[in-house]
XYZ file of C-alpha atoms in Angstrom:
488
model
C 10.221 -0.788 -11.274
C 9.392 1.391 -8.189
C 7.662 4.466 -9.115
C 4.751 6.070 -7.605
C 2.026 5.803 -5.173
C -0.172 2.910 -4.427
C -3.786 2.226 -4.017
C -3.411 0.355 -1.125
C -5.848 -0.539 1.795
C -4.244 -1.192 5.385
C -5.925 -1.440 8.630
C -3.804 -1.230 11.725
C -4.461 -3.073 14.888
C -3.068 -1.544 18.342
C 0.082 -3.040 19.122
C 0.690 -4.622 22.522
C 3.987 -5.899 24.627
C 4.011 -8.073 27.433
C 5.909 -7.504 30.619
C 9.185 -9.088 29.165
C 9.287 -6.558 26.173
C 8.843 -9.391 23.620
C 6.115 -8.908 20.918
C 2.666 -10.373 21.759
C -0.235 -11.372 19.348
C -3.782 -10.524 20.067
C -6.718 -12.541 18.805
C -9.663 -10.147 18.138
C -9.297 -8.593 14.851
C -11.606 -6.567 12.693
C -10.893 -6.933 8.759
C -10.584 -4.267 6.321
C -9.876 -3.903 2.629
C -7.120 -1.865 1.462
C -6.818 -0.847 -2.310
C -3.530 -0.363 -4.170
C -2.355 1.552 -7.015
C -0.336 0.818 -10.154
C 2.407 3.065 -11.830
C 2.723 3.618 -15.468
C 5.808 4.672 -16.994
C 5.609 8.126 -18.511
C 7.338 7.547 -21.865
C 10.012 4.945 -22.238
C 12.838 4.805 -24.960
C 15.031 2.250 -26.133
C 18.114 3.423 -23.883
C 16.015 3.180 -20.772
C 14.372 -0.015 -21.529
C 18.182 -1.338 -22.214
C 19.210 0.073 -18.755
C 16.411 -1.305 -16.949
C 17.126 -4.611 -18.452
C 20.627 -4.694 -17.578
C 19.698 -3.721 -13.976
C 17.222 -6.612 -13.592
C 19.801 -9.000 -15.068
C 22.566 -7.798 -12.399
C 20.241 -7.555 -9.407
C 18.954 -10.953 -9.779
C 22.495 -12.202 -9.742
C 23.180 -10.539 -6.397
C 19.633 -11.612 -5.212
C 20.050 -15.419 -5.951
C 23.631 -15.940 -6.271
C 24.750 -16.396 -2.713
C 24.770 -12.799 -1.570
C 21.775 -11.099 0.227
C 19.729 -8.960 -1.970
C 16.723 -6.705 -1.222
C 14.538 -4.594 -3.285
C 13.112 -1.518 -2.486
C 9.263 -0.385 -3.267
C 6.573 1.929 -2.115
C 3.099 1.652 -0.386
C 0.915 3.129 2.085
C -1.995 2.428 4.529
C -5.543 2.849 2.992
C -8.872 2.756 4.401
C -10.329 0.415 1.626
C -12.836 1.308 -0.899
C -12.044 -1.605 -3.003
C -13.700 -3.823 -5.723
C -14.212 -6.348 -2.818
C -16.676 -6.344 -0.079
C -15.448 -5.067 3.107
C -13.993 -8.083 5.378
C -15.124 -8.096 9.066
C -13.600 -11.533 9.869
C -11.356 -11.746 13.112
C -7.604 -12.039 12.426
C -7.671 -11.561 8.606
C -7.462 -8.437 6.427
C -7.745 -7.459 2.990
C -4.832 -5.354 1.646
C -4.899 -3.403 -1.430
C -1.628 -2.674 -3.442
C -0.379 -0.314 -6.255
C 0.559 -1.439 -9.812
C 3.406 1.065 -10.627
C 4.824 1.537 -14.127
C 2.435 -0.527 -16.192
C 3.043 -3.978 -14.342
C 6.665 -3.253 -13.775
C 6.387 -3.593 -9.977
C 3.826 -3.607 -7.037
C 3.831 -1.998 -3.851
C 1.763 -1.458 -0.615
C 1.722 0.971 2.563
C 2.909 0.155 6.150
C 3.139 2.334 9.133
C 5.915 2.542 11.555
C 6.571 4.167 14.697
C 4.350 5.873 17.558
C 2.743 7.735 16.359
C 2.431 5.719 13.288
C 3.823 7.255 10.040
C 2.879 5.665 6.680
C 5.637 4.731 4.033
C 5.423 3.189 0.424
C 7.385 -0.161 0.218
C 7.781 -2.992 -2.437
C 6.121 -6.095 -1.359
C 8.602 -8.845 -2.167
C 8.361 -12.664 -1.792
C 11.764 -13.043 -3.204
C 13.515 -11.451 -0.010
C 13.002 -11.373 3.911
C 14.216 -8.230 5.052
C 12.317 -4.926 5.858
C 14.103 -1.892 5.479
C 13.462 2.100 5.252
C 15.600 5.033 4.326
C 16.548 7.153 7.336
C 16.121 10.928 7.825
C 19.926 11.185 8.027
C 20.391 9.341 4.700
C 20.713 12.776 2.941
C 20.875 13.482 -0.758
C 21.270 9.898 -1.922
C 17.844 9.146 -0.743
C 16.460 11.407 -3.172
C 12.847 12.973 -2.358
C 11.162 9.851 -1.080
C 9.833 9.977 2.424
C 12.292 9.164 5.147
C 11.803 7.635 8.703
C 13.026 9.847 11.692
C 13.557 7.651 14.758
C 13.682 10.874 16.947
C 9.877 11.277 16.237
C 8.769 7.722 17.512
C 8.628 6.786 21.323
C 8.797 3.148 20.225
C 12.192 3.109 18.604
C 15.072 0.946 19.930
C 18.430 0.755 18.292
C 20.000 -2.547 18.292
C 23.264 -1.012 17.330
C 24.008 -3.862 14.836
C 25.183 -2.718 11.255
C 24.031 -4.352 8.078
C 24.725 -4.027 4.213
C 22.874 -5.306 1.328
C 24.741 -5.407 -2.002
C 22.772 -4.896 -5.260
C 23.727 -5.329 -8.839
C 24.168 -1.700 -9.368
C 24.356 -0.321 -5.728
C 24.015 -0.982 -2.016
C 22.263 -0.223 1.132
C 23.842 0.051 4.450
C 22.728 1.135 7.939
C 21.748 -0.626 11.200
C 19.311 -3.013 12.736
C 16.533 -1.402 15.011
C 13.218 -2.408 16.583
C 9.987 -0.614 16.092
C 6.271 -0.853 16.173
C 5.115 -1.938 12.334
C 1.626 -2.085 11.119
C 0.451 -3.330 7.747
C -2.731 -4.466 6.438
C -4.710 -4.117 9.719
C -2.160 -5.901 11.890
C 0.541 -4.650 14.234
C 3.704 -6.076 15.554
C 5.796 -4.630 18.354
C 9.392 -4.944 18.423
C 9.587 -5.849 14.779
C 13.329 -5.891 13.585
C 13.979 -3.862 10.407
C 16.987 -2.180 8.808
C 17.395 1.726 9.116
C 19.302 2.740 5.926
C 21.617 5.660 6.154
C 23.682 5.136 2.814
C 21.761 4.144 -0.120
C 23.095 3.981 -3.905
C 21.791 6.813 -5.950
C 20.456 4.028 -8.149
C 17.559 3.454 -5.643
C 16.249 6.943 -5.206
C 13.128 7.000 -6.958
C 10.399 8.986 -5.111
C 8.087 7.641 -3.543
C 9.668 4.384 -2.710
C 11.017 4.199 0.822
C 11.943 0.759 1.262
C 11.174 -3.160 0.915
C 8.896 -5.457 2.865
C 10.555 -9.006 2.455
C 7.914 -11.744 2.154
C 10.224 -14.625 2.231
C 11.445 -16.594 5.187
C 13.630 -15.605 7.981
C 16.858 -17.738 7.103
C 17.443 -15.251 4.157
C 17.435 -12.097 6.331
C 20.277 -9.941 6.169
C 19.248 -8.130 9.566
C 18.669 -11.488 11.032
C 15.254 -10.590 11.921
C 12.038 -12.651 11.535
C 9.863 -11.165 8.868
C 6.593 -9.363 9.705
C 4.235 -11.885 8.029
C 6.118 -14.794 9.589
C 5.830 -13.317 13.159
C 2.044 -12.897 12.445
C 1.912 -16.785 11.042
C 4.007 -18.474 13.641
C 2.609 -16.234 16.644
C -1.384 -17.477 15.725
C -2.255 -13.844 14.603
C -3.978 -15.007 11.603
C -6.974 -17.090 11.023
C -5.196 -19.097 8.635
C -1.296 -19.037 8.389
C -0.913 -18.020 4.714
C -1.252 -15.178 2.576
C -2.866 -14.807 -0.973
C -2.025 -12.571 -3.945
C -3.943 -11.156 -7.004
C -2.089 -8.840 -9.375
C -3.791 -6.743 -12.033
C -2.543 -6.178 -15.780
C -2.277 -2.943 -17.502
C 0.540 -3.484 -19.917
C -1.709 -3.958 -22.474
C -3.931 -1.026 -21.843
C -3.742 2.412 -23.824
C -3.435 5.477 -21.554
C -2.598 3.554 -18.458
C -1.493 5.892 -15.801
C 1.483 5.615 -13.543
C -0.462 4.467 -10.760
C -3.216 1.936 -10.973
C -5.216 -0.439 -8.863
C -2.632 -3.268 -8.346
C -4.682 -6.303 -6.928
C -5.107 -7.608 -3.504
C -3.112 -9.232 -0.728
C -5.116 -11.667 1.345
C -3.705 -12.013 4.714
C -4.876 -14.781 6.937
C -7.310 -16.402 4.460
C -8.142 -17.074 0.664
C -10.458 -14.689 -0.963
C -13.013 -17.150 -2.896
C -14.395 -14.301 -4.712
C -11.198 -13.845 -6.593
C -10.588 -17.382 -7.897
C -12.575 -20.295 -9.183
C -11.996 -24.097 -8.258
C -9.416 -25.590 -5.996
C -5.939 -24.143 -4.847
C -3.241 -26.656 -6.111
C -0.300 -26.436 -3.440
C 3.133 -27.331 -4.049
C 5.345 -28.211 -0.962
C 8.432 -26.201 -1.108
C 12.009 -27.483 -1.804
C 14.046 -28.408 1.244
C 14.077 -26.045 4.208
C 11.703 -22.996 3.790
C 14.041 -20.126 2.669
C 12.764 -18.874 -0.687
C 9.293 -19.751 -1.903
C 10.767 -22.296 -4.117
C 9.007 -25.131 -5.576
C 9.566 -27.839 -8.325
C 8.470 -27.016 -12.134
C 7.540 -30.143 -14.257
C 7.024 -28.812 -17.647
C 7.241 -25.577 -19.741
C 5.600 -25.462 -23.295
C 6.017 -22.685 -25.722
C 3.780 -22.289 -28.726
C 2.619 -26.121 -28.157
C 6.362 -27.443 -27.951
C 7.864 -28.861 -24.895
C 11.013 -27.250 -23.808
C 13.532 -29.646 -22.030
C 14.023 -28.460 -18.420
C 15.133 -31.679 -17.229
C 17.793 -31.091 -14.166
C 16.707 -27.535 -14.243
C 13.420 -27.339 -12.911
C 13.020 -25.586 -9.481
C 11.476 -22.376 -9.378
C 11.344 -19.369 -6.873
C 7.878 -17.568 -6.710
C 8.606 -13.837 -6.584
C 6.306 -11.048 -6.464
C 9.339 -8.600 -6.549
C 10.720 -9.428 -10.034
C 8.837 -8.276 -12.918
C 9.832 -10.704 -15.655
C 10.988 -14.440 -15.905
C 14.559 -15.783 -15.522
C 15.896 -19.215 -16.745
C 18.801 -21.188 -17.640
C 20.573 -19.986 -20.804
C 19.745 -23.291 -22.478
C 15.943 -23.491 -21.941
C 15.725 -19.684 -22.866
C 17.461 -20.278 -26.110
C 14.745 -22.962 -26.734
C 11.907 -20.753 -25.770
C 12.868 -18.343 -28.139
C 13.772 -20.856 -30.865
C 9.868 -21.484 -31.089
C 9.514 -17.973 -32.331
C 10.663 -16.981 -35.959
C 12.405 -13.732 -36.213
C 13.586 -13.862 -32.559
C 17.245 -12.615 -31.800
C 19.497 -12.818 -28.793
C 20.093 -9.397 -27.399
C 23.491 -7.522 -27.202
C 25.202 -4.971 -24.951
C 22.825 -3.949 -22.230
C 20.290 -6.259 -23.580
C 22.505 -9.268 -23.418
C 20.672 -12.144 -21.891
C 17.508 -10.931 -23.432
C 15.842 -11.713 -26.798
C 13.666 -9.628 -29.177
C 10.936 -11.043 -31.279
C 8.430 -9.508 -33.770
C 5.592 -7.815 -31.703
C 2.991 -9.097 -34.231
C 3.722 -12.714 -33.061
C 1.324 -14.162 -30.318
C 3.389 -16.233 -28.003
C 1.736 -18.921 -26.016
C 3.203 -20.126 -22.807
C 2.081 -22.796 -20.322
C 3.701 -23.901 -16.873
C 3.119 -27.060 -15.107
C 4.288 -27.442 -11.367
C 3.175 -31.057 -10.815
C -0.635 -30.898 -11.429
C -2.791 -28.507 -13.580
C -1.301 -26.618 -16.556
C -1.380 -22.871 -16.260
C -1.379 -20.619 -19.309
C 0.458 -17.216 -19.319
C -1.312 -14.403 -21.315
C 0.222 -13.470 -24.605
C 0.178 -9.946 -23.295
C 2.505 -10.899 -20.454
C 5.253 -12.457 -22.631
C 5.935 -8.859 -24.013
C 7.955 -6.778 -21.438
C 8.206 -3.892 -23.685
C 8.302 -2.741 -27.408
C 11.840 -1.562 -28.466
C 11.086 -0.495 -32.188
C 8.264 -0.190 -34.231
C 8.293 -3.774 -34.895
C 10.228 -5.367 -32.298
C 9.442 -6.212 -28.711
C 11.369 -7.408 -25.557
C 10.569 -10.678 -24.066
C 9.651 -11.453 -20.624
C 11.870 -14.496 -20.405
C 15.523 -13.875 -19.901
C 18.763 -15.609 -19.116
C 19.596 -16.250 -15.532
C 23.294 -15.730 -14.690
C 22.942 -16.821 -10.883
C 25.266 -19.787 -11.437
C 25.621 -22.921 -9.621
C 23.741 -23.342 -6.173
C 21.051 -20.898 -7.551
C 17.487 -21.491 -8.380
C 17.055 -22.675 -11.992
C 14.094 -20.297 -12.498
C 12.838 -17.262 -10.904
C 9.155 -16.814 -11.765
C 7.969 -13.229 -11.384
C 5.007 -11.127 -12.110
C 4.483 -11.931 -15.744
C 3.342 -15.329 -14.899
C 1.780 -14.319 -11.361
C -0.687 -11.884 -13.088
C -2.428 -14.764 -14.600
C -3.232 -16.669 -11.299
C -4.340 -16.494 -7.964
C -1.289 -17.129 -5.640
C -1.153 -18.792 -2.113
C 1.710 -18.570 0.235
C 1.174 -20.990 2.972
C 3.287 -21.195 6.237
C 2.502 -24.946 7.265
C 2.743 -27.139 5.561
C 5.338 -24.696 3.793
C 4.058 -24.354 0.138
C 2.837 -22.160 -2.745
C -0.742 -22.695 -4.221
C -2.044 -21.630 -7.622
C -5.645 -21.367 -8.594
C -7.557 -19.938 -11.622
C -8.770 -16.526 -11.554
C -12.411 -15.581 -11.215
C -14.469 -13.264 -13.501
C -14.436 -10.942 -10.635
C -10.539 -10.807 -10.614
C -10.039 -10.799 -14.363
C -12.535 -7.736 -14.756
C -10.203 -5.654 -12.343
C -7.455 -5.707 -15.182
C -7.325 -2.293 -16.873
C -9.697 -0.642 -14.718
C -9.711 2.925 -14.127
C -10.076 3.909 -10.678
C -9.515 6.718 -8.257
C -6.395 6.171 -5.865
C -7.581 6.331 -2.403
C -5.506 8.563 0.151
C -3.705 6.601 2.803
C -5.198 6.287 6.346
C -4.093 4.572 9.486
C -6.967 2.785 11.066
C -7.536 0.315 13.780
C -5.215 -2.778 14.158
C -4.714 -6.218 15.473
C -1.763 -6.142 17.559
C 1.004 -8.958 17.412
C 4.394 -9.411 18.955
C 7.691 -10.417 17.313
C 8.931 -13.545 19.557
C 12.548 -13.625 18.356
C 15.119 -13.294 15.709
C 15.141 -15.199 12.282
C 17.127 -17.875 13.776
C 14.382 -19.065 16.109
C 11.851 -19.208 13.569
C 10.403 -22.467 12.787
C 7.464 -23.527 10.648
C 4.448 -25.030 12.174
C 0.782 -25.092 12.081
C -1.013 -22.085 13.749
C -4.299 -20.278 13.131
C -4.024 -16.940 11.202
C -6.031 -13.878 10.263
C -6.943 -13.268 6.773
C -6.051 -10.054 5.237
C -7.007 -9.014 1.535
C -4.661 -6.426 0.067
C -5.683 -4.708 -3.284
C -2.549 -4.367 -5.118
C -1.425 -1.576 -7.368
C 1.301 -1.940 -9.767
C 3.690 0.675 -10.903
C 6.129 1.275 -13.668
C 9.242 2.954 -12.925
C 11.248 4.526 -15.720
C 14.467 4.310 -13.753
C 17.037 1.444 -13.095
C 15.304 1.018 -9.849
C 12.555 -0.109 -11.423
C 14.347 -3.287 -12.747
C 14.828 -4.515 -9.270
C 11.985 -6.865 -9.532
C 12.464 -8.188 -13.118
């Protein structure tokens, strides 16, 4: 679900290093807002939809079935002219993202190297690695922009190989350190993967890589994630980030790239939600953003999820995956629904004329999901493909993977300490951004707040720190290729 450019607003702060060469964080930061774009699918047919569905299903198995899986996306730094007022608080930023492929995926921009060069990357709370395609990758990396280490004075090769296996391909390369900027923050000596071998399944322009936003124990490169470096080092006013995603799936004439929403780094944006934020502690040691799910209701009928009730909150997945028994019960509430076959195995179709109402409860309030988000795509004149599909992750994996189909309906908060996920009701301001036709800003690199990577993934611990807020306007995009389904 990666496809095109993003409306991302990023401000970068100058990066500094201490005498030991370890990354360090500064305290004075000027906030900025960054817009993002959403990408719409050009024209989808049944064959394409079926292939994407299969890829999403297979990728989820690899991602959560005991092997390391990353996703790739695109994004770039933008000087924000966003829906929200510019933020000028120290140690927090507003960051806009792109909606690509009509709610298929969301990406933003990072800048890397000295001098900094911007790249589009998938923003993925379901993985922990940052990786970019290298200038030595060759034809397999397609026409997406690639990173050239020779053009940066701060590049350092750690000479450690890595490989990430996907359901329909793989990426491989080596681990390096660089100065990385995102949303007005800069981290020196940030570990990341330089990809020099890439499956042709991932060569969709302009995607250049992935920015993992989960926890360090998941990192295939054994490097601390960018966001965790900021949170653990006190670079943020509040050690958290908030996410608001836009909806274009029910908008006629939506284009390939549209405003995708916002990521608020280091603070929660009160203009985007109403009421209080309901937090839920993570299950076990922080790895994924995994919480308990108490109840699930479809068409007013309670679905039995006893014993299968942990859910990973994943911005890098388009749809919602769950156990076979529960998925069958969901569609049993929808007359005329049918289990898919072939490439659509694990999915269900249902009459497009049916309005499907879904409600989630994670231990407090009940959160409704728009019927528009239950429809993933239309496969015939009368039949639609549902957003809920069967997870084949197997024993030891999560029961549920909750992706963008739900997250478009809430303001989500990912908190460092105590490790937790929060939800709040969207404000009228946030809801009004759905379907808005807006210009896509050009990427720019501005002033940044500097931070330092203090260690590898293995040394990361969760603790209370002060953080800087950053609002990122998200754009989502629709990719009409198999890579698009990386985030289903």
